Amino acid sequence: MALEVFAVEGYRGTSLRKVASLCDLSLAGVMHYFDSKEDLLVQILRERDARNEISGTIEEQEGRLADILGQGHHEPGLIALYVTMAAAAADPEHPAAAYFHERNARLLKISEDSYYADKPAPSAEELQYLHAVTRMVLATADGLQQQWLVDRSIDVVGTMKLLMEQTHEATERKLETLRAAAADA
Amino acid sequence: MALEVFAVEGYRGTSLRKVASLCDLSLAGVMHYFDSKEDLLVQILRERDARNEISGTIEEQEGRLADILGQGHHEPGLIALYVTMAAAAADPEHPAAAYFHERNARLLKISEDSYYADKPAPSAEELQYLHAVTRMVLATADGLQQQWLVDRSIDVVGTMKLLMEQTHEATERKLETLRAAAADA
DNA sequence: GTCTATACATGGATAGAC
DNA sequence: GTCTATCCATGTATAGAC
């Protein structure tokens, strides 16, 4: 699909009629494939995620995340679309709501699975802590991109690396504490 | 101004005509006070910031930030508005662009000033590091609120405290290293 | 099934009267 | 300063050709 073409180049107040003409189609020709404009926009995000699949070990994932964030600098339109849809997803009825719920659950699971691939199963307390940390890292990635839209001089990748560095230290320390406490009991 | 009333209660696809009727005005009556709808929305954000002024020591500021984030849970419409405008500010011509630039500069300065209120002046390297950390913390706050819009069960305040805790440790360690290196030279 | 053409409702913006 | 009236763009829905 050439859906992304227009969105990559620039998502502003792009109307469906402009999209249609860029695809050498008429308005209804476009609407035949989508339930609504919002649905179209969300599907663009879905396709981007499909391209940016994440896998591998935690270290590989974090490197991949940094790559994706850096690559995003070439498609500000998609970043703006992502942020806009996140706001729209405040309404549970909006198609973006389902998208973000699925996405968050998927990312959380990927992170969890890879972290415990070569480790013994975690305690419930450990798992809860790791979920919180993962959500924090993902939130920072989102927030940095949001700020980058406003100020393109912000170093998204560098700041993420700063966060990951300090998070690794803190997490290792915390998990050791938790395990020691569990061993005592 | 009773501008916020409608925005606090719920910013969705609220039309200016609805806003006007809530103010017992006509559409043109509202437009008399604002350059455009976007201008109105940005001014709502400005007024919110005026209410949520931040001051005091770093510790007080962080407590205040947590309070504000917690309080934000009662006005999801304003959070959604903030996120939406951040995306719109990707266009430098949009009125939100100036707003966010001013806001970021102000927050950065407030943080810097209070941190060095009772300390010797920092080196350029130190300052750069602290700016990066501050931006990271602010980005996480933004990102958490963005995610909270989608999933209201997310613990924004708790996650922020988690971040601040580990950031304090890492920052102290980093600054000591920088100062030791400076003392060597 | 896939597309074109058209009609309709709504929203933002503007002009001009009082 | 506020109103009425109007204009234009846009999202959405429908009818119908191929």
mmCIF file with all atom_site columns, C-alpha atoms (C1' of nucleotides) in Angstrom, chain A residues 17 25-29 32-33, chain C residues 1-8:
data_model
loop_
_atom_site.group_PDB
_atom_site.id
_atom_site.type_symbol
_atom_site.label_atom_id
_atom_site.label_alt_id
_atom_site.label_comp_id
_atom_site.label_asym_id
_atom_site.label_entity_id
_atom_site.label_seq_id
_atom_site.pdbx_PDB_ins_code
_atom_site.Cartn_x
_atom_site.Cartn_y
_atom_site.Cartn_z
_atom_site.occupancy
_atom_site.B_iso_or_equiv
_atom_site.pdbx_formal_charge
_atom_site.auth_seq_id
_atom_site.auth_comp_id
_atom_site.auth_asym_id
_atom_site.auth_atom_id
_atom_site.pdbx_PDB_model_num
ATOM 1  C CA    . ARG A 1 17 ? -9.200  14.353 -0.850 1.00 0.00 ? 17 ARG A CA    1
ATOM 2  C CA    . LEU A 1 25 ? -7.812  7.915  -6.705 1.00 0.00 ? 25 LEU A CA    1
ATOM 3  C CA    . SER A 1 26 ? -11.028 9.659  -5.872 1.00 0.00 ? 26 SER A CA    1
ATOM 4  C CA    . LEU A 1 27 ? -12.285 10.255 -2.370 1.00 0.00 ? 27 LEU A CA    1
ATOM 5  C CA    . ALA A 1 28 ? -14.655 7.296  -2.334 1.00 0.00 ? 28 ALA A CA    1
ATOM 6  C CA    . GLY A 1 29 ? -11.918 5.163  -3.806 1.00 0.00 ? 29 GLY A CA    1
ATOM 7  C CA    . HIS A 1 32 ? -13.665 1.974  0.224  1.00 0.00 ? 32 HIS A CA    1
ATOM 8  C CA    . TYR A 1 33 ? -10.648 0.567  2.010  1.00 0.00 ? 33 TYR A CA    1
ATOM 9  C "C1'" . DG  C 2 1  ? -16.125 -5.869 -5.844 1.00 0.00 ? 1  DG  C "C1'" 1
ATOM 10 C "C1'" . DT  C 2 2  ? -14.210 -1.607 -7.130 1.00 0.00 ? 2  DT  C "C1'" 1
ATOM 11 C "C1'" . DC  C 2 3  ? -14.597 2.871  -8.389 1.00 0.00 ? 3  DC  C "C1'" 1
ATOM 12 C "C1'" . DT  C 2 4  ? -16.922 7.782  -9.793 1.00 0.00 ? 4  DT  C "C1'" 1
ATOM 13 C "C1'" . DA  C 2 5  ? -20.092 11.280 -8.817 1.00 0.00 ? 5  DA  C "C1'" 1
ATOM 14 C "C1'" . DT  C 2 6  ? -22.830 13.677 -5.921 1.00 0.00 ? 6  DT  C "C1'" 1
ATOM 15 C "C1'" . DA  C 2 7  ? -25.298 15.324 -1.828 1.00 0.00 ? 7  DA  C "C1'" 1
ATOM 16 C "C1'" . DC  C 2 8  ? -25.322 16.523 3.002  1.00 0.00 ? 8  DC  C "C1'" 1
#
